[in-house]
Coordinates of C-alpha atoms and ligand atoms in Angstrom, one line a residue:
M1 CA 198.4 -101.8 -61.6
S2 CA 194.9 -101.8 -60.5
K3 CA 192.1 -99.5 -62.5
T4 CA 191.3 -97.6 -59.4
H5 CA 194.7 -96.7 -58.7
K6 CA 195.3 -95.4 -62.3
Q7 CA 192.2 -93.3 -62.1
S8 CA 192.5 -92.1 -58.2
A9 CA 193.7 -88.7 -56.4
G10 CA 191.5 -86.7 -58.2
A11 CA 193.3 -86.7 -61.9
G12 CA 191.8 -83.8 -64.0
H13 CA 191.5 -85.5 -67.2
G14 CA 190.9 -89.2 -67.3
K15 CA 193.1 -92.2 -67.1
R16 CA 196.4 -90.8 -65.2
D17 CA 199.5 -91.7 -66.7
S18 CA 202.6 -93.6 -65.5
F19 CA 205.9 -95.0 -66.4
S20 CA 205.1 -97.7 -68.5
S21 CA 208.5 -100.2 -67.6
S22 CA 210.5 -100.7 -64.7
L23 CA 213.6 -99.8 -67.2
G24 CA 211.8 -96.7 -68.1
M25 CA 211.4 -95.5 -64.7
L26 CA 214.6 -96.1 -63.4
A27 CA 215.6 -94.3 -66.7
A28 CA 213.5 -91.2 -65.9
T29 CA 214.2 -91.2 -61.6
L30 CA 217.8 -91.6 -62.7
G31 CA 217.4 -88.6 -65.5
S32 CA 216.1 -86.1 -62.7
A33 CA 219.1 -87.0 -60.1
V34 CA 221.7 -87.2 -62.9
G35 CA 222.1 -83.2 -64.0
L36 CA 223.9 -80.0 -63.8
G37 CA 224.2 -81.1 -59.9
N38 CA 227.1 -84.0 -60.8
I39 CA 228.5 -81.8 -63.7
W40 CA 228.6 -78.4 -62.4
K41 CA 227.7 -78.1 -58.8
F42 CA 229.6 -81.3 -57.5
P43 CA 233.0 -80.5 -59.2
S44 CA 232.8 -76.8 -58.4
M45 CA 231.9 -77.4 -55.0
T46 CA 233.9 -80.3 -54.3
G47 CA 236.9 -78.0 -55.9
S48 CA 236.7 -75.1 -54.0
N49 CA 236.0 -76.9 -50.0
G50 CA 238.9 -78.7 -50.1
G51 CA 238.3 -81.9 -52.5
A52 CA 238.0 -85.2 -50.8
T53 CA 237.1 -83.9 -47.3
F54 CA 233.8 -82.6 -49.1
L55 CA 233.4 -85.6 -50.9
F56 CA 233.5 -87.0 -47.8
V57 CA 230.9 -85.3 -45.9
Y58 CA 228.7 -85.2 -49.0
L59 CA 228.7 -89.2 -49.2
A60 CA 227.7 -89.3 -45.5
C61 CA 224.4 -86.9 -46.2
T62 CA 223.9 -88.6 -49.1
I63 CA 223.3 -92.0 -47.6
V64 CA 222.1 -90.8 -44.2
V65 CA 219.8 -87.5 -45.2
G66 CA 219.8 -88.3 -49.0
L67 CA 218.2 -92.1 -49.3
P68 CA 215.6 -91.8 -46.3
V69 CA 214.0 -88.5 -47.8
M70 CA 213.8 -90.1 -51.3
I71 CA 212.2 -93.3 -50.4
S72 CA 209.8 -91.5 -48.4
E73 CA 209.0 -89.2 -51.4
I74 CA 208.6 -92.2 -53.4
M75 CA 206.4 -94.0 -51.4
L76 CA 204.2 -91.0 -50.4
G77 CA 203.7 -90.4 -54.1
R78 CA 203.2 -93.9 -55.1
T79 CA 200.4 -94.4 -52.2
V80 CA 198.4 -91.2 -53.5
K81 CA 199.0 -91.4 -57.1
A82 CA 198.6 -87.5 -57.4
N83 CA 201.0 -84.2 -57.5
A84 CA 203.1 -83.4 -54.7
I85 CA 200.3 -80.9 -53.2
T86 CA 197.3 -83.2 -53.3
T87 CA 199.6 -86.3 -51.7
F88 CA 200.1 -84.1 -48.7
K89 CA 196.9 -82.9 -48.4
K90 CA 195.1 -86.5 -48.6
L91 CA 197.5 -87.9 -46.6
S92 CA 197.6 -85.2 -43.6
P93 CA 194.8 -85.3 -40.8
R94 CA 192.5 -82.9 -40.9
R95 CA 193.2 -79.3 -39.9
Q96 CA 196.9 -79.8 -40.1
P97 CA 198.8 -77.7 -42.9
W98 CA 201.0 -80.1 -44.4
G99 CA 200.0 -79.4 -47.6
L100 CA 202.0 -76.5 -47.3
V101 CA 205.1 -78.8 -47.7
G102 CA 203.8 -79.7 -51.4
V103 CA 203.4 -75.7 -51.9
A104 CA 206.7 -74.7 -51.2
G105 CA 207.8 -77.7 -53.3
V106 CA 206.3 -76.3 -56.5
I107 CA 207.5 -73.0 -55.1
A108 CA 210.9 -74.6 -55.3
A109 CA 210.6 -76.0 -58.5
F110 CA 210.0 -72.8 -60.0
L111 CA 212.6 -71.1 -58.5
I112 CA 215.2 -74.0 -59.2
L113 CA 214.0 -73.9 -63.1
C114 CA 214.6 -70.0 -63.1
F115 CA 218.1 -70.3 -62.8
Y116 CA 218.8 -74.2 -64.3
T117 CA 217.3 -73.1 -67.5
E118 CA 219.8 -70.5 -67.7
V119 CA 222.9 -72.8 -66.8
A120 CA 221.4 -75.6 -69.4
G121 CA 221.4 -72.2 -71.6
W122 CA 225.1 -71.7 -71.3
V123 CA 225.8 -75.3 -71.8
F124 CA 223.5 -75.3 -74.9
A125 CA 225.4 -72.5 -76.2
Y126 CA 228.9 -74.1 -75.8
I127 CA 227.9 -77.0 -77.9
F128 CA 227.1 -74.4 -80.7
K129 CA 230.2 -72.5 -79.9
G130 CA 232.4 -75.9 -79.6
L131 CA 231.0 -76.5 -83.1
T132 CA 232.1 -73.7 -84.5
G133 CA 235.3 -73.7 -82.7
T134 CA 235.0 -70.2 -81.0
V135 CA 235.4 -71.2 -77.3
L136 CA 238.4 -73.5 -78.1
T137 CA 241.3 -71.7 -76.9
T138 CA 244.0 -72.5 -74.3
D139 CA 244.8 -69.5 -72.6
P140 CA 242.3 -69.3 -69.2
Q141 CA 242.0 -65.2 -69.8
V142 CA 240.8 -65.8 -73.1
A143 CA 238.3 -68.8 -72.1
S144 CA 237.0 -66.4 -69.2
A145 CA 236.8 -63.2 -71.6
A146 CA 234.6 -65.4 -73.8
F147 CA 232.2 -66.8 -71.3
G148 CA 231.9 -63.6 -69.3
K149 CA 230.8 -62.0 -73.3
L150 CA 228.0 -65.0 -73.2
I151 CA 226.5 -64.3 -69.9
S152 CA 226.8 -60.7 -70.1
S153 CA 225.0 -60.4 -72.9
P154 CA 221.2 -59.9 -72.3
M155 CA 219.9 -61.1 -75.5
Q156 CA 222.4 -64.2 -75.6
S157 CA 221.2 -65.0 -71.9
L158 CA 217.7 -64.5 -72.8
V159 CA 217.6 -66.2 -76.4
W160 CA 219.3 -69.5 -74.8
Q161 CA 217.2 -69.5 -71.9
W162 CA 214.2 -69.6 -74.2
I163 CA 215.5 -72.2 -76.3
V164 CA 216.0 -74.6 -73.3
L165 CA 212.6 -73.9 -72.3
V166 CA 211.0 -74.5 -75.3
T167 CA 212.7 -77.8 -75.8
I168 CA 211.6 -79.0 -72.5
S169 CA 208.0 -78.0 -72.8
F170 CA 208.0 -79.8 -76.4
I171 CA 209.1 -83.2 -74.4
V172 CA 206.7 -82.7 -71.5
T173 CA 203.8 -81.8 -73.5
F174 CA 203.7 -85.5 -74.6
G175 CA 203.3 -87.0 -71.0
V176 CA 205.0 -89.0 -68.7
S177 CA 205.4 -92.3 -70.8
K178 CA 205.4 -90.7 -74.4
G179 CA 207.7 -87.8 -73.5
I180 CA 209.6 -87.9 -70.4
E181 CA 210.3 -92.0 -69.8
K182 CA 210.7 -92.2 -74.0
V183 CA 213.6 -89.4 -73.7
T184 CA 215.4 -90.2 -70.6
T185 CA 215.3 -93.9 -71.6
K186 CA 217.5 -93.3 -74.5
L187 CA 219.5 -90.5 -73.2
M188 CA 220.9 -92.1 -69.9
P189 CA 222.6 -94.7 -71.8
I190 CA 224.3 -92.4 -74.0
L191 CA 225.3 -90.1 -70.8
F192 CA 227.2 -92.8 -69.3
C193 CA 229.4 -93.9 -72.4
L194 CA 230.4 -90.2 -72.9
L195 CA 231.3 -89.9 -69.4
V196 CA 233.4 -92.9 -69.7
I197 CA 235.2 -91.4 -73.0
V198 CA 235.8 -88.0 -70.9
G199 CA 237.5 -89.9 -68.0
I200 CA 239.4 -92.1 -69.9
R201 CA 240.9 -89.3 -71.6
S202 CA 241.5 -87.3 -68.5
L203 CA 243.1 -90.1 -66.7
T204 CA 245.7 -91.2 -69.6
L205 CA 247.2 -87.6 -69.3
P206 CA 250.3 -87.0 -67.8
G207 CA 250.4 -85.8 -64.2
A208 CA 246.6 -87.2 -63.9
S209 CA 247.4 -88.5 -60.5
A210 CA 247.4 -85.2 -58.3
G211 CA 243.6 -84.9 -59.7
L212 CA 242.6 -88.2 -58.1
K213 CA 244.7 -87.5 -55.4
F214 CA 242.8 -84.4 -54.7
L215 CA 239.2 -86.0 -54.8
F216 CA 240.0 -89.3 -52.7
T217 CA 242.6 -88.1 -49.8
P218 CA 240.3 -86.2 -47.1
D219 CA 241.3 -84.1 -44.6
F220 CA 239.0 -83.9 -41.9
S221 CA 240.5 -80.9 -40.3
K222 CA 238.5 -79.0 -43.1
I223 CA 235.3 -79.9 -42.0
T224 CA 233.2 -76.9 -40.9
G225 CA 229.6 -76.3 -40.2
T226 CA 229.7 -74.1 -43.7
V227 CA 231.1 -77.4 -45.4
I228 CA 228.3 -79.4 -43.7
L229 CA 225.5 -77.4 -44.7
M230 CA 226.6 -76.8 -48.3
A231 CA 227.0 -80.7 -48.6
M232 CA 223.7 -81.5 -47.4
G233 CA 221.9 -78.7 -49.3
L234 CA 224.1 -80.4 -52.7
A235 CA 222.6 -84.1 -51.5
F236 CA 219.3 -82.5 -51.7
F237 CA 219.8 -80.8 -54.9
K238 CA 221.5 -84.0 -56.4
L239 CA 218.8 -86.4 -55.5
S240 CA 215.8 -84.1 -56.5
I241 CA 214.4 -84.4 -53.0
G242 CA 212.5 -82.0 -50.5
M243 CA 210.6 -80.7 -52.6
G244 CA 207.9 -83.0 -54.2
T245 CA 210.0 -83.9 -57.6
M246 CA 210.2 -87.5 -56.6
M247 CA 207.0 -87.6 -54.8
T248 CA 205.2 -86.7 -58.1
Y249 CA 207.4 -89.5 -60.2
G250 CA 206.6 -91.8 -57.2
S251 CA 203.3 -91.2 -58.3
Y252 CA 204.1 -92.4 -61.6
F253 CA 205.6 -96.0 -60.1
R254 CA 203.7 -99.0 -60.4
D255 CA 202.7 -100.7 -57.2
D256 CA 204.8 -103.9 -57.6
Q257 CA 207.9 -101.6 -57.6
N258 CA 210.6 -102.1 -55.2
V259 CA 210.7 -98.9 -53.7
P260 CA 214.0 -99.0 -51.3
M261 CA 215.6 -101.0 -53.7
T262 CA 214.8 -98.3 -57.0
A263 CA 215.6 -95.4 -54.8
T264 CA 219.3 -97.0 -53.6
K265 CA 219.9 -98.0 -57.2
V266 CA 219.5 -94.2 -58.3
M267 CA 221.5 -92.8 -55.6
L268 CA 224.5 -95.1 -56.2
A269 CA 224.4 -94.4 -59.8
D270 CA 223.8 -90.9 -59.5
L271 CA 227.1 -90.9 -57.2
V272 CA 228.9 -93.1 -59.9
V273 CA 228.1 -90.3 -62.2
S274 CA 229.2 -87.3 -59.7
L275 CA 232.3 -89.5 -59.3
L276 CA 232.9 -90.0 -63.0
A277 CA 232.2 -86.4 -63.4
G278 CA 234.9 -85.5 -61.1
I279 CA 237.3 -88.1 -62.8
A280 CA 236.7 -86.6 -65.9
I281 CA 237.6 -83.2 -64.8
F282 CA 240.1 -82.9 -62.0
P283 CA 243.0 -85.1 -63.5
A284 CA 242.6 -83.0 -66.6
V285 CA 242.7 -80.0 -64.5
F286 CA 245.6 -80.7 -62.4
A287 CA 247.2 -82.0 -65.7
Y288 CA 247.4 -78.5 -67.3
G289 CA 248.2 -76.6 -64.3
F290 CA 244.7 -75.0 -64.1
D291 CA 242.7 -73.9 -60.7
V292 CA 240.8 -76.0 -59.1
T293 CA 239.1 -73.5 -57.1
A294 CA 237.4 -71.9 -59.9
G295 CA 234.0 -72.5 -58.4
P296 CA 230.8 -72.2 -61.1
S297 CA 233.3 -71.1 -63.9
L298 CA 235.1 -74.1 -63.7
L299 CA 232.8 -75.5 -66.1
F300 CA 232.7 -73.0 -69.0
V301 CA 236.3 -71.5 -68.7
T302 CA 238.6 -73.9 -67.2
I303 CA 237.0 -77.4 -69.1
P304 CA 237.3 -75.8 -72.6
A305 CA 240.7 -74.2 -71.5
V306 CA 241.8 -77.6 -70.8
F307 CA 240.3 -79.7 -73.3
A308 CA 241.8 -77.4 -76.1
S309 CA 245.2 -78.4 -74.5
M310 CA 244.6 -81.9 -75.5
P311 CA 244.8 -83.4 -79.1
F312 CA 241.6 -83.4 -80.7
G313 CA 240.3 -80.9 -78.2
S314 CA 237.3 -79.5 -79.6
V315 CA 235.9 -82.9 -80.1
F316 CA 236.1 -83.6 -76.3
V317 CA 235.0 -79.7 -75.8
V318 CA 231.5 -81.0 -77.8
I319 CA 231.1 -84.4 -76.5
F320 CA 231.2 -83.1 -72.8
F321 CA 229.4 -80.0 -73.5
V322 CA 226.4 -82.6 -75.2
L323 CA 226.7 -84.7 -72.2
A324 CA 226.0 -81.9 -69.8
A325 CA 223.1 -81.1 -72.0
I326 CA 221.7 -84.8 -71.8
A327 CA 222.1 -84.9 -68.1
S328 CA 220.3 -81.1 -67.3
T329 CA 217.2 -82.2 -69.8
G330 CA 216.5 -85.1 -67.6
A331 CA 216.8 -83.0 -64.4
M332 CA 214.6 -80.2 -66.2
L333 CA 211.7 -82.5 -67.3
S334 CA 211.6 -83.8 -63.6
L335 CA 211.4 -80.1 -62.4
F336 CA 208.7 -79.3 -65.0
E337 CA 206.5 -82.2 -63.8
V338 CA 205.7 -80.9 -60.4
P339 CA 204.0 -78.0 -61.4
V340 CA 202.7 -79.5 -64.5
A341 CA 200.9 -82.6 -62.7
Y342 CA 199.5 -79.8 -60.0
L343 CA 198.1 -77.9 -62.9
C344 CA 196.8 -80.6 -64.3
E345 CA 195.3 -82.6 -61.4
A346 CA 194.3 -80.0 -58.8
R347 CA 193.4 -77.3 -61.3
Q348 CA 191.8 -79.0 -64.1
M349 CA 194.0 -77.8 -66.8
S350 CA 194.7 -79.5 -70.2
R351 CA 198.6 -80.8 -70.2
K352 CA 199.1 -78.3 -72.8
G353 CA 197.9 -75.5 -70.8
A354 CA 199.6 -76.6 -67.9
V355 CA 203.1 -76.8 -69.6
L356 CA 202.3 -73.6 -71.4
T357 CA 201.7 -71.7 -68.2
T358 CA 204.8 -73.2 -66.3
A359 CA 207.0 -72.4 -69.3
L360 CA 205.6 -69.0 -68.9
G361 CA 206.2 -68.5 -65.5
V362 CA 209.6 -69.6 -65.8
T363 CA 210.3 -67.0 -68.9
I364 CA 209.1 -64.1 -66.8
L365 CA 210.5 -65.2 -63.2
G366 CA 213.4 -66.6 -65.0
A367 CA 214.3 -63.6 -66.8
P368 CA 216.0 -61.3 -64.1
A369 CA 218.0 -64.4 -62.9
A370 CA 219.3 -64.9 -66.5
L371 CA 219.9 -61.1 -67.0
S372 CA 222.0 -61.5 -63.2
N373 CA 225.4 -61.3 -65.0
S374 CA 223.9 -58.3 -67.1
L375 CA 221.1 -55.7 -66.5
T376 CA 220.3 -56.8 -63.3
A377 CA 223.8 -57.5 -61.9
N378 CA 223.3 -54.7 -59.5
V379 CA 220.2 -55.6 -58.0
T380 CA 220.9 -57.8 -55.2
V381 CA 218.8 -58.9 -52.4
F382 CA 220.2 -59.9 -48.8
G383 CA 223.5 -59.2 -51.2
K384 CA 222.7 -62.3 -53.7
T385 CA 221.9 -61.1 -57.1
F386 CA 218.3 -62.9 -58.6
F387 CA 220.6 -66.4 -59.9
D388 CA 222.4 -66.7 -56.6
L389 CA 219.2 -66.1 -54.6
F390 CA 217.0 -68.7 -56.0
D391 CA 219.7 -71.3 -55.8
Y392 CA 220.1 -70.1 -52.3
I393 CA 216.5 -70.2 -51.6
S394 CA 215.8 -73.5 -52.8
S395 CA 218.8 -75.7 -52.0
N396 CA 219.7 -74.6 -48.9
L397 CA 216.8 -73.1 -47.3
I398 CA 213.5 -75.2 -49.1
M399 CA 214.9 -78.5 -49.9
P400 CA 216.2 -79.3 -46.3
T401 CA 213.6 -77.9 -44.4
G402 CA 211.2 -79.7 -47.1
G403 CA 213.1 -82.9 -46.6
L404 CA 212.7 -82.6 -42.6
C405 CA 209.5 -82.0 -42.7
I406 CA 208.9 -85.2 -45.0
C407 CA 210.7 -87.2 -42.8
L408 CA 208.8 -86.2 -39.7
F409 CA 205.8 -86.7 -41.7
T410 CA 206.6 -90.2 -42.8
G411 CA 207.9 -91.2 -39.3
W412 CA 205.2 -89.7 -37.1
V413 CA 201.8 -89.1 -39.3
F414 CA 201.8 -91.5 -42.0
G415 CA 203.4 -93.9 -39.6
R416 CA 205.2 -97.5 -39.2
E417 CA 202.2 -99.8 -40.4
K418 CA 201.5 -98.0 -43.7
I419 CA 205.3 -97.6 -44.0
K420 CA 205.4 -101.7 -43.9
K421 CA 202.3 -102.1 -46.1
Q422 CA 203.9 -100.0 -48.6
L423 CA 207.5 -100.7 -48.4
S424 CA 206.7 -104.2 -48.6
N425 CA 204.1 -104.1 -51.4
N426 CA 201.4 -105.5 -49.2
N427 CA 203.7 -108.3 -47.7
V428 CA 204.8 -109.4 -50.7
L429 CA 208.8 -108.4 -50.3
H430 CA 210.8 -109.9 -47.2
N431 CA 212.3 -106.6 -46.4
K432 CA 212.0 -105.9 -42.5
A433 CA 215.0 -105.1 -41.4
I434 CA 215.2 -102.6 -44.3
I435 CA 212.1 -101.2 -42.9
T436 CA 213.2 -101.0 -39.3
V437 CA 216.4 -99.3 -40.2
F438 CA 214.0 -96.8 -42.5
T439 CA 211.5 -95.9 -39.9
L440 CA 214.2 -95.4 -37.2
L441 CA 215.7 -92.9 -39.6
V442 CA 212.8 -91.2 -40.7
K443 CA 211.5 -90.8 -36.8
Y444 CA 214.7 -89.4 -35.2
V445 CA 218.1 -90.0 -37.1
T446 CA 217.5 -87.8 -40.2
P447 CA 215.1 -85.3 -38.9
I448 CA 217.6 -84.6 -35.9
L449 CA 220.8 -84.3 -38.3
V450 CA 218.9 -81.8 -40.6
G451 CA 217.3 -80.1 -38.1
M452 CA 221.0 -79.4 -36.3
V453 CA 222.5 -78.4 -39.9
L454 CA 219.3 -75.6 -40.3
L455 CA 219.8 -74.6 -36.8
N456 CA 223.6 -73.9 -37.3
M457 CA 222.8 -71.9 -40.2
L458 CA 220.4 -69.7 -38.0
N459 CA 223.7 -69.5 -35.9
V460 CA 221.4 -70.9 -32.9
F461 CA 224.7 -72.9 -32.0
Ligands
LIG1 N1 219.0 -83.4 -59.5 C1 219.5 -82.2 -60.5 C2 220.5 -82.4 -60.7 O1 221.7 -82.8 -60.3 C3 218.7 -81.6 -60.1 C4 217.2 -80.9 -59.6 C5 216.7 -80.4 -58.1 C6 216.1 -81.8 -60.3 C7 215.6 -80.9 -57.8 C8 214.9 -81.9 -59.9 C9 214.8 -81.4 -58.4 O2 221.0 -81.7 -61.6

């Protein structure tokens, strides 16, 4: 990478950090995409929305909507080499308010962190409880009571969230290459191995085939507007797009990286992880006759109960939650980096100061979300607890709207010439067809589809 690029875009403190190797870049980006979305949201939403039908819609959303947005973000970030807000500001014509998309992104990162750190806290707690044997029961009611006890204790909810925040802050303080990249490069292979182990265990149980059938046989009559909105929201959440995370990570990409190829690899690998998580969960749930539509508690009630029914159950419970903790760590690192990069570059803070400010912000704003099953359980806004509200605003409002704006910006403001230059790495790569299809998607297809889903949500149709 050229020196000028490294120092460009108002980086507040000297040389700008970047991913040091292709493998590290891939691990960090995949680490951002893979997370509780695969292990907690994907199975519970698939389970509650008809299995394979939901999976089919989700797949379509990932390819037609998710991939173009992800490529756009990485490309824009790499062009300017700055945080999301500065990237938009630098690229947008005078007096056009595109910077607001970046601002919405930083807000979304905060909102997601508020509830995400709480779920990650439960995961951390379950590793500990798995090791001490306190969550091992084959009775779903006892499992449910154990989970209820954890989430309804204000002290436990807050403390586990803080433990997560301290862990993530510690890693992010070391920077992009020495912190985020180093950690995710080590964790990602472990995650894959653990998933395969649990998947094989689940598939070899008697009666497992019903779970596979549930996951892979669609019933198209079940597709509704709500299913599409939810699947699209999940696609955005899963690929960490529509709110500046991929843009921020893209700003750490080297200029010789093949952006469309990297984005496609990340999308496919993320899909594989989701499917592996589904394969690890559904066959086991069916084999032991548990309820697949258990929603978010699928992870914390059904899974421990299912694994406890197996030989060496406690080992599998711990493995499962360790892999969930690994997955959530990579995602939280990337969420943190969005405000941290902004605070360092545009507000001239030191990295430590920016991390502390972010962690403090999440501690304060995250507390009402963490207490949503105890002290703030009765405080609702639009009928939703803080936890659900933060999730809804980020996944179903900011991310799809942000994705829509990012596509329009890429297609109509950034424009074909610059897209061509960026995606071909200055005519080094011969990917004309990819560029043509991509331009068509971001200019017309993706914005129209996302726009329709959003209008449908507002009951316009
Ligand atoms: N993609 C992450 C997951 O699946 C969540 C995430 C969303 C991370 C947005 C960063 C930004 O868990």
